[in-house]
Coordinates of C-alpha atoms and ligand atoms in Angstrom, one line a residue:
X1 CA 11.0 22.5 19.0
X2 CA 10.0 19.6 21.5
X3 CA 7.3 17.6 21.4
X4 CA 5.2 19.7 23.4
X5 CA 5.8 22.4 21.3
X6 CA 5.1 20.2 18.4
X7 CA 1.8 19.1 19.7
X8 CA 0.8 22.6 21.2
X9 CA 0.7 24.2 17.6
X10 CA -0.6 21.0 16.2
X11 CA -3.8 21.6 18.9
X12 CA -4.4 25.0 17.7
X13 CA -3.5 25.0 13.9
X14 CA -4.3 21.7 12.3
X15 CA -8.0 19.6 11.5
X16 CA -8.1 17.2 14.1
X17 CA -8.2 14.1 11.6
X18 CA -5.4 12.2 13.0
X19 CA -6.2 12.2 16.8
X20 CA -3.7 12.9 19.5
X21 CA -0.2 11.5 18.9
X22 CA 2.3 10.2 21.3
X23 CA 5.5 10.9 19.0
X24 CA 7.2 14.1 17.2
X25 CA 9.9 12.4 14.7
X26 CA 12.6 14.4 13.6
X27 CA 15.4 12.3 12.1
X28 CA 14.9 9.1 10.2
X29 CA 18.2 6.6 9.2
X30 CA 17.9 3.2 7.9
X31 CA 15.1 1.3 10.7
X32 CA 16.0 3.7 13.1
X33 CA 14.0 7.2 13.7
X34 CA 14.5 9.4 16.4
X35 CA 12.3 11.4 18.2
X36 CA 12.3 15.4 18.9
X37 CA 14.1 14.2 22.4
X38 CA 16.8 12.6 20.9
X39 CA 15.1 8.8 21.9
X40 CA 15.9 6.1 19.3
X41 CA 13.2 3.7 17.2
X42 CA 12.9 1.0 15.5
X43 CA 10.8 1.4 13.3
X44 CA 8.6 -1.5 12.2
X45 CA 5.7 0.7 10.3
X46 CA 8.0 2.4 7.6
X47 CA 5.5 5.5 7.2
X48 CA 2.9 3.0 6.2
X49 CA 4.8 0.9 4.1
X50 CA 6.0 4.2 2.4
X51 CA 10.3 3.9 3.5
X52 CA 10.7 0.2 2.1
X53 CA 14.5 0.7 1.8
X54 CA 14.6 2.7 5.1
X55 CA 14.5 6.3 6.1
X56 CA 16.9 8.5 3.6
X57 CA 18.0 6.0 1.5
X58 CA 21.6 7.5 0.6
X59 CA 20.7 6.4 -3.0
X60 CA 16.7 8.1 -3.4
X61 CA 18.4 11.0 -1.4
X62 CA 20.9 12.0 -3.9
X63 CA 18.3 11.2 -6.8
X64 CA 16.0 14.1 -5.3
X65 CA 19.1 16.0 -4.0
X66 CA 20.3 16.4 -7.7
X67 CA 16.5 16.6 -9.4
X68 CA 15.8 19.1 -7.3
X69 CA 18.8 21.4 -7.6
X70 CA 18.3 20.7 -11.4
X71 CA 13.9 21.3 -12.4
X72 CA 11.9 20.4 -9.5
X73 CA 8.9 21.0 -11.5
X74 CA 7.3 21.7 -15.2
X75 CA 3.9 20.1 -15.2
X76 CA 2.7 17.6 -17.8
X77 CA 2.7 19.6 -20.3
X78 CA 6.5 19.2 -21.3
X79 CA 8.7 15.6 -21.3
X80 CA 10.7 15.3 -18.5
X81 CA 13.0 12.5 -18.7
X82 CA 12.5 10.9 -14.8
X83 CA 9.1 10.5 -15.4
X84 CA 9.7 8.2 -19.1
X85 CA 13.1 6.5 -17.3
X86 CA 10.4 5.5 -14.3
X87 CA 7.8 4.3 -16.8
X88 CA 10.2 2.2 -18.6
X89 CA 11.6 0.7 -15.9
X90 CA 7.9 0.3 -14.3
X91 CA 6.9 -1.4 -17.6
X92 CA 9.8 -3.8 -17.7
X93 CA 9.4 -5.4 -14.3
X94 CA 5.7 -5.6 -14.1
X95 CA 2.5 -7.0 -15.8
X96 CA 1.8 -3.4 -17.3
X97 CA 2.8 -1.4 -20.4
X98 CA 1.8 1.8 -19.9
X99 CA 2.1 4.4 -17.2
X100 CA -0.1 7.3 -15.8
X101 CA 1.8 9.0 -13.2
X102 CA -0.4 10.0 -9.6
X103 CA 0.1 11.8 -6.5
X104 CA -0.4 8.9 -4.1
X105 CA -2.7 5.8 -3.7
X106 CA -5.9 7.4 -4.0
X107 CA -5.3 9.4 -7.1
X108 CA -3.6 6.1 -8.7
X109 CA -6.4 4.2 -7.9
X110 CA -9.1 7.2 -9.3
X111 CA -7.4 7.1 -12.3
X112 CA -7.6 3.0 -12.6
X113 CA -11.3 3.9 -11.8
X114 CA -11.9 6.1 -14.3
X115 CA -10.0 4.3 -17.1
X116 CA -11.9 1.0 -16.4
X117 CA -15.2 3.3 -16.9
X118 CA -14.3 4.9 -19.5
X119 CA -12.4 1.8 -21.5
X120 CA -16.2 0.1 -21.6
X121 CA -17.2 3.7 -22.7
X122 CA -14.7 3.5 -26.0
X123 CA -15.7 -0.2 -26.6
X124 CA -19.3 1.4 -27.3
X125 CA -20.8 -1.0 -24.4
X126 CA -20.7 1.4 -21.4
X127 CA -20.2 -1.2 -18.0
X128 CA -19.9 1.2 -15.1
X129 CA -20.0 -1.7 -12.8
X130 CA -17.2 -2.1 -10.4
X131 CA -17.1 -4.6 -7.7
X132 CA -15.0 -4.4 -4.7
X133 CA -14.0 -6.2 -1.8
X134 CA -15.5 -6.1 2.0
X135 CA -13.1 -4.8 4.6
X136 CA -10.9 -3.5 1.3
X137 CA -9.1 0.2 1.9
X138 CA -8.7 1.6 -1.5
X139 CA -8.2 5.7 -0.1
X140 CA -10.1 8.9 0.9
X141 CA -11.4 10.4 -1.9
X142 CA -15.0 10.4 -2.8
X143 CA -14.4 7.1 -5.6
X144 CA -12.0 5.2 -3.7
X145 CA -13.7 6.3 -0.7
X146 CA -17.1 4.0 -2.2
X147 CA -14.9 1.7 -3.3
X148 CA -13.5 0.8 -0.1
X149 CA -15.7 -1.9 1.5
X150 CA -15.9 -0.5 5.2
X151 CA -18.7 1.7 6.5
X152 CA -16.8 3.1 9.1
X153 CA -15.3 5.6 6.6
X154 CA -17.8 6.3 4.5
X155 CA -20.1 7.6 7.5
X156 CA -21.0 11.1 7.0
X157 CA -20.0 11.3 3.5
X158 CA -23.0 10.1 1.3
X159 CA -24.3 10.2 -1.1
X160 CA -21.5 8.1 -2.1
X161 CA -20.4 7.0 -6.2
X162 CA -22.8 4.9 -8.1
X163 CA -22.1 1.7 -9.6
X164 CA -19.9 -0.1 -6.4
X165 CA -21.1 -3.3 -5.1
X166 CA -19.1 -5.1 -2.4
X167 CA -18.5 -9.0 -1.8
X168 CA -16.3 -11.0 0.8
X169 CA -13.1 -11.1 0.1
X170 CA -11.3 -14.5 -0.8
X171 CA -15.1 -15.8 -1.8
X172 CA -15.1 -16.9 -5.2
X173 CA -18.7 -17.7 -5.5
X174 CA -19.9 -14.1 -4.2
X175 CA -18.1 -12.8 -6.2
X176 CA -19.6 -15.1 -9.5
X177 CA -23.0 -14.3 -8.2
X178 CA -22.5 -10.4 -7.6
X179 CA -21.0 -9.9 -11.5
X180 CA -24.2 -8.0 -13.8
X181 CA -24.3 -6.8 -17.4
X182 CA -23.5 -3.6 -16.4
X183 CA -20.2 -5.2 -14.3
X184 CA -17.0 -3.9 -16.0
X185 CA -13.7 -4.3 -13.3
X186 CA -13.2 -5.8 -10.4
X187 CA -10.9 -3.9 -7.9
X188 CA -8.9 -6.3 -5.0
X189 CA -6.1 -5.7 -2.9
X190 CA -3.0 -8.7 -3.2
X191 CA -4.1 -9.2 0.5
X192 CA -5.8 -6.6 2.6
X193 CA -3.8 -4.4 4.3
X194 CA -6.2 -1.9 6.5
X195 CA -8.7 -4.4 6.2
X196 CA -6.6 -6.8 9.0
X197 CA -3.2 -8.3 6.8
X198 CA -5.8 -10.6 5.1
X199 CA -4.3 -13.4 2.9
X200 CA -6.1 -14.9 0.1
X201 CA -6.4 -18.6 0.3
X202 CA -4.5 -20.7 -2.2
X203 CA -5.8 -20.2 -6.0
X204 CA -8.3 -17.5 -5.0
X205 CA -6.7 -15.1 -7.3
X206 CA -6.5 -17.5 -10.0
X207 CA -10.5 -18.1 -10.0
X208 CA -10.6 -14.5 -10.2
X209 CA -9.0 -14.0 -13.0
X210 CA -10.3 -17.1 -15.2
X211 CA -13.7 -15.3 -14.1
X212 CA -12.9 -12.0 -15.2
X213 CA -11.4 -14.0 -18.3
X214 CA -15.3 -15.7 -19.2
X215 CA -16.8 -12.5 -18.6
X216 CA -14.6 -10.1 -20.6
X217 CA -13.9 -7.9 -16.9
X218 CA -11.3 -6.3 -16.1
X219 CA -9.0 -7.0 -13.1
X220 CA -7.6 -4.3 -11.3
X221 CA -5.5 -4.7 -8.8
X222 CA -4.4 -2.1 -6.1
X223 CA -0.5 -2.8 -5.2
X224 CA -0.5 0.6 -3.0
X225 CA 0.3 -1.5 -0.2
X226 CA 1.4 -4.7 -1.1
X227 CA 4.0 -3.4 -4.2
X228 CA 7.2 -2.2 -3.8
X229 CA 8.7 -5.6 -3.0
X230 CA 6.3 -5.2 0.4
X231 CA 5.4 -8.9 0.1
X232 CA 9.4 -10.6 -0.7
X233 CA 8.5 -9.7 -4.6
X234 CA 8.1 -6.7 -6.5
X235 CA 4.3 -6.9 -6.8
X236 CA 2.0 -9.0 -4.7
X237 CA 0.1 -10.2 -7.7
X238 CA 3.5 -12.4 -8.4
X239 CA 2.6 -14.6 -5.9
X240 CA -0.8 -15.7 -7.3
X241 CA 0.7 -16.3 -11.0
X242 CA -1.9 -14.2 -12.6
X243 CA -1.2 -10.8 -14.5
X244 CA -3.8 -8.0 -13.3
X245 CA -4.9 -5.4 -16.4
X246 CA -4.5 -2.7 -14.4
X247 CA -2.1 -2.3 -11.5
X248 CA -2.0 0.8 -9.1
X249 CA 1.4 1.6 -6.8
X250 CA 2.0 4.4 -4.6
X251 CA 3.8 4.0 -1.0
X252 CA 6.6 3.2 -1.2
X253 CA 7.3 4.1 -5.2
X254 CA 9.3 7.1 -4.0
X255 CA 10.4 5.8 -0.3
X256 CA 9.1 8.8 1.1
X257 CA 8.5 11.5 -1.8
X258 CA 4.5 11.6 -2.6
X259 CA 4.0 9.5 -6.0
X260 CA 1.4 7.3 -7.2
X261 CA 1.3 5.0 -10.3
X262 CA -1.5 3.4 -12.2
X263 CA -0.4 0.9 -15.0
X264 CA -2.5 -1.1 -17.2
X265 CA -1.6 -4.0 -20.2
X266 CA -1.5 -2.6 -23.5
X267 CA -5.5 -3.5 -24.6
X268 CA -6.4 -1.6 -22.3
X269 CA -4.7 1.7 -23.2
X270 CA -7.4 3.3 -25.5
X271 CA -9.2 4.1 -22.3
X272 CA -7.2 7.5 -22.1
X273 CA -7.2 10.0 -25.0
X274 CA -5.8 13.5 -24.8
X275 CA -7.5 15.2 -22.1
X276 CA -9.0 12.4 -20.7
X277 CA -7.4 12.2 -17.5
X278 CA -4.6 14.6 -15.8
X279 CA -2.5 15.3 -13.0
X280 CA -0.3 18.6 -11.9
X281 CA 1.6 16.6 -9.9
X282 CA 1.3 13.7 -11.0
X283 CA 5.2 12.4 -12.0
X284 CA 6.8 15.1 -11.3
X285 CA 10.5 15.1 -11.7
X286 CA 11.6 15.0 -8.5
X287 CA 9.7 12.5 -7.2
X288 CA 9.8 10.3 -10.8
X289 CA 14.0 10.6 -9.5
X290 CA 13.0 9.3 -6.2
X291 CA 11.1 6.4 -7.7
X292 CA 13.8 5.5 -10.5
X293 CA 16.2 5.6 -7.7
X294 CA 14.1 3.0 -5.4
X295 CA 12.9 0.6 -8.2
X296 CA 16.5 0.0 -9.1
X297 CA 17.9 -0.4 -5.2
X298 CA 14.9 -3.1 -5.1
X299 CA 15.5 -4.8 -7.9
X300 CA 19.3 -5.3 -7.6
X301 CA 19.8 -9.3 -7.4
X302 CA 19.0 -10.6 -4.3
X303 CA 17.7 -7.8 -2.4
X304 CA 14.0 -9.2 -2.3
X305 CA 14.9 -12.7 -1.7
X306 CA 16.8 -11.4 1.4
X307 CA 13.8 -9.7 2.5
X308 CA 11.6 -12.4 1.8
X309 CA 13.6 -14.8 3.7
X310 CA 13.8 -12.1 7.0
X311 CA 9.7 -11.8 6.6
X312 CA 10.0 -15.4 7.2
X313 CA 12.5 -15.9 10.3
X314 CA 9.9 -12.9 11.8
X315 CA 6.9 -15.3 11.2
X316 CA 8.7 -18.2 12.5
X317 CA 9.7 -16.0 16.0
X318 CA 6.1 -14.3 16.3
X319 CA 4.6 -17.6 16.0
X320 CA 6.8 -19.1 18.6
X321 CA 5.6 -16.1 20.5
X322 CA 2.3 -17.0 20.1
X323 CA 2.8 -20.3 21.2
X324 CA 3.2 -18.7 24.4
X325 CA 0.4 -16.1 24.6
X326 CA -3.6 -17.3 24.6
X327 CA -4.6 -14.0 23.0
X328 CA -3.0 -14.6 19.8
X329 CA -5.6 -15.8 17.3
X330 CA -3.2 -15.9 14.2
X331 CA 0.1 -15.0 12.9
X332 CA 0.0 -14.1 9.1
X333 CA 1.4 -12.3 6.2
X334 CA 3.9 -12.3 3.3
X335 CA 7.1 -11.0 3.4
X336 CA 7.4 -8.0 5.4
X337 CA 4.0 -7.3 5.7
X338 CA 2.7 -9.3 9.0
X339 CA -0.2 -9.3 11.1
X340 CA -0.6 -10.5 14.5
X341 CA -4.4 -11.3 15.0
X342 CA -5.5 -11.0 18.7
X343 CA -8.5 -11.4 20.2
X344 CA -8.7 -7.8 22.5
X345 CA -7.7 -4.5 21.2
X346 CA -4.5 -4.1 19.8
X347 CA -3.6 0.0 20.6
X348 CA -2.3 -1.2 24.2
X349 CA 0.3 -3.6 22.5
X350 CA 1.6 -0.8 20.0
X351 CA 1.6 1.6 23.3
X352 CA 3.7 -0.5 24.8
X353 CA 5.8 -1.3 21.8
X354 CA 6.4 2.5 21.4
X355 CA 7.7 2.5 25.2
X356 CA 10.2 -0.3 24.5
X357 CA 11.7 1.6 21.0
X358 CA 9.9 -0.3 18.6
X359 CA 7.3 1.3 16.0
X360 CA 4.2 -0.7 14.5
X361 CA 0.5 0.1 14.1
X362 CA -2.5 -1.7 14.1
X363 CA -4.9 -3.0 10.9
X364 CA -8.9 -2.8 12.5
X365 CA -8.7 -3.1 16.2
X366 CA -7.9 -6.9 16.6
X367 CA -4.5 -6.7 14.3
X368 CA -1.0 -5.7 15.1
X369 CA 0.8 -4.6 11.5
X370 CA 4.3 -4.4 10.9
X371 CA 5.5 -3.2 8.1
X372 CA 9.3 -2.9 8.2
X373 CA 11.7 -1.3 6.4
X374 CA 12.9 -4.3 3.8
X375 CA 16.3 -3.6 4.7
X376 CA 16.0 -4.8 8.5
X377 CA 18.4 -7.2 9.8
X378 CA 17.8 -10.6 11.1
X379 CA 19.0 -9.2 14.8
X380 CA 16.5 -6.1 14.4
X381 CA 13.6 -8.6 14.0
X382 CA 14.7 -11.2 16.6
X383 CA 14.8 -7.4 18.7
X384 CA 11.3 -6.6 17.9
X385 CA 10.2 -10.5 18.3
X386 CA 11.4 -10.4 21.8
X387 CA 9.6 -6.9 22.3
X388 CA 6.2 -8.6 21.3
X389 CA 6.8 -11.5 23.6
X390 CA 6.9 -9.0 26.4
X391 CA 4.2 -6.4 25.5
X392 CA 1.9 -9.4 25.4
X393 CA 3.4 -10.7 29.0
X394 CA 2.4 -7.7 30.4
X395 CA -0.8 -7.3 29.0
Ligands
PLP401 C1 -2.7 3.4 1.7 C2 -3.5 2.7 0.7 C3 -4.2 3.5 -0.2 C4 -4.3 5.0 -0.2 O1 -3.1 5.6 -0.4 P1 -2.9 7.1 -0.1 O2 -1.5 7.4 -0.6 O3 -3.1 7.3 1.4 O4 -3.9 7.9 -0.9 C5 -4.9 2.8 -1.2 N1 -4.9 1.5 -1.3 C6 -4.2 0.7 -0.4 C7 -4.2 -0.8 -0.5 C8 -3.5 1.3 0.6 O5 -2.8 0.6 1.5

């Protein structure tokens, strides 16, 4: 099928939710995807921060190549031994000792929802209290839906949860005056990914946590975007030199398989009982193979210093570029997640990116995201660099 084809049937078949497209994809390799008329990419969105180690990973590809050939599926109501081998592995490389398994972000971060709620249940002093951040994306479903801090996607869909209150983010004394009795968890992103590749200033997370610390909250932390090495380290939190209770990953856990991952320190763990939470899904062998198979490609020695140290050389270049172009407000991001902050629209730069080979997206209207593949070379970046210095010439 061409893309015309593609985007016929797409008309007539499918809920317009995502809008027209410009693209079918039909083959994905490394940074490089092609489209369904043979045109190459580079791909500087990685599915949303979903193919970290780039598209088909030989190594994720044989994990689910063999999984699937041998159980693709038995539900959580047998051991499998993926889904313990991704746990452990999970547990030893992160602030969290135990795992419940999801389906992607949203359902990792539900269940961190529910098992903050019903943690303060167990303790006998119910505290259904969550605050979250403005301008936060947590996901779609009706919780994480409320507890994401932006109205445009919560239009339409009220009455929305109980119990979610909403400060600036990177505000430590909003945040101290919004806390009440009935406060129990605090939900933040590392840095705020849909919300416009917001950093945190310097010891912002710290406060949070010595705060959360006096009032006996919990800190939970969504990693959906910023995990999976996204930031030059396995989890964003790493940079901040605090340890979250509870810790939710999804993306890029499975480099392209749907999983989702909710971890939380050992005092927490009485939250879930037998029967208290569940998934179908949720860990499923196959796609516990894919994420065993990517934890352990990003964790060889090395691998995320290397990335860190391209995030920076693509800072260094789209600064220089910015040098040149008024409409830049701000360069920013960690790692490999960057956002160029302009002051008009952003979709006619990605348009024009997509016209010269290179993928990105945008974060709000005003911010350009790229979220490449860790695995991209110093030459692919100083490629795309050079791309951005042009789409914002002819702008
Ligand atoms: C993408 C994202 C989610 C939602 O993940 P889905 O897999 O789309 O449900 C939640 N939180 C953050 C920070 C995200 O970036």
């Amino acid at each position: 099928m061409n893309t015309e084809a593609i985007k016929a049937l797409n008309e007539q078949y499918l809920l317009n939710t995502y809008g027209a497209r410009k693209l079918a994809l039909v083959r994905g390799e490394g940074a490089k995807v092609w489209d369904a008329e043979g045109r190459e990419y580079l791909d500087f969105f990685a599915g949303i921060s979903v193919a970290n180690l780039g598209h088909c990973h030989p190594a994720v590809t044989d994990a689910i190549s063999e999984q699937a050939r041998t159980l693709c599926h038995v539900s959580n109501l047998y051991y499998t031994g993926p889904q313990v081998e991704l746990a452990r592995l999970l547990s030893e490389n992160t602030a969290a000792d135990r795992w419940f398994f999801a389906n992607c972000g949203a359902t990792a971060n539900e269940a961190a929802i529910k098992l903050a709620r019903r943690y303060w249940a167990e303790e006998g002093t119910p505290k259904p209290g969550i605050i979250s951040a403005r301008n936060s994306f947590h996901g779609r479903t009706m919780a994480t839906l409320t507890a994401t801090g932006q109205e445009r996607f919560q239009q339409g869909f009220e009455p929305l949860l109980p119990g979610f209150t909403y400060v600036p983010f990177d505000d430590l004394d909003r945040l101290r005056d919004a806390i009440k009795n009935d406060t129990g968890a605090i939900l933040l992103e590392p840095i705020q990914g849909e919300g416009g590749v917001r950093t945190p200033s310097p010891g912002y997370f710290a406060g949070v946590r010595e705060l959360c610390d006096e009032r006996g909250l919990l800190l939970i932390l969504d990693e959906v975007q910023t995990g999976m090495g996204r930031t030059g380290r396995f989890c964003g939190y790493e940079h901040e030199g605090i340890q979250p209770d509870i810790i939710t990953l999804a993306k890029a856990l499975g480099n392209g398989v749907p999983i989702g991952a909710m971890g939380c320190a050992e005092r927490v763990t009485h939250g879930f009982a037998p029967g208290s939470h569940a998934s179908t899904f949720g860990g499923n062998p196959v796609c516990a193979a894919a994420a065993v198979a990517t934890v352990r490609e990003l964790l060889r020695p090395g691998f995320l210093d290397k990335a860190a140290g391209t995030g920076e050389r693509f800072v260094r270049g789209l600064r220089d570029v910015a040098s040149r172009h008024g409409c830049v407000v701000e360069v920013r991001g960690r790692g490999l997640m960057i956002g160029v902050e302009l002051d008009t629209p952003v979709a006619p730069v990605v348009d024009k990116l997509r016209e010269k080979g290179v993928l990105c997206g945008p974060a709000g209207a005003y911010v350009l995201r790229f979220l490449p593949p860790l695995i991209v070379t110093e030459g692919e970046v100083d490629q795309v660099t050079a791309a951005v210095d042009e789409a914002l010439g002819a702008q």
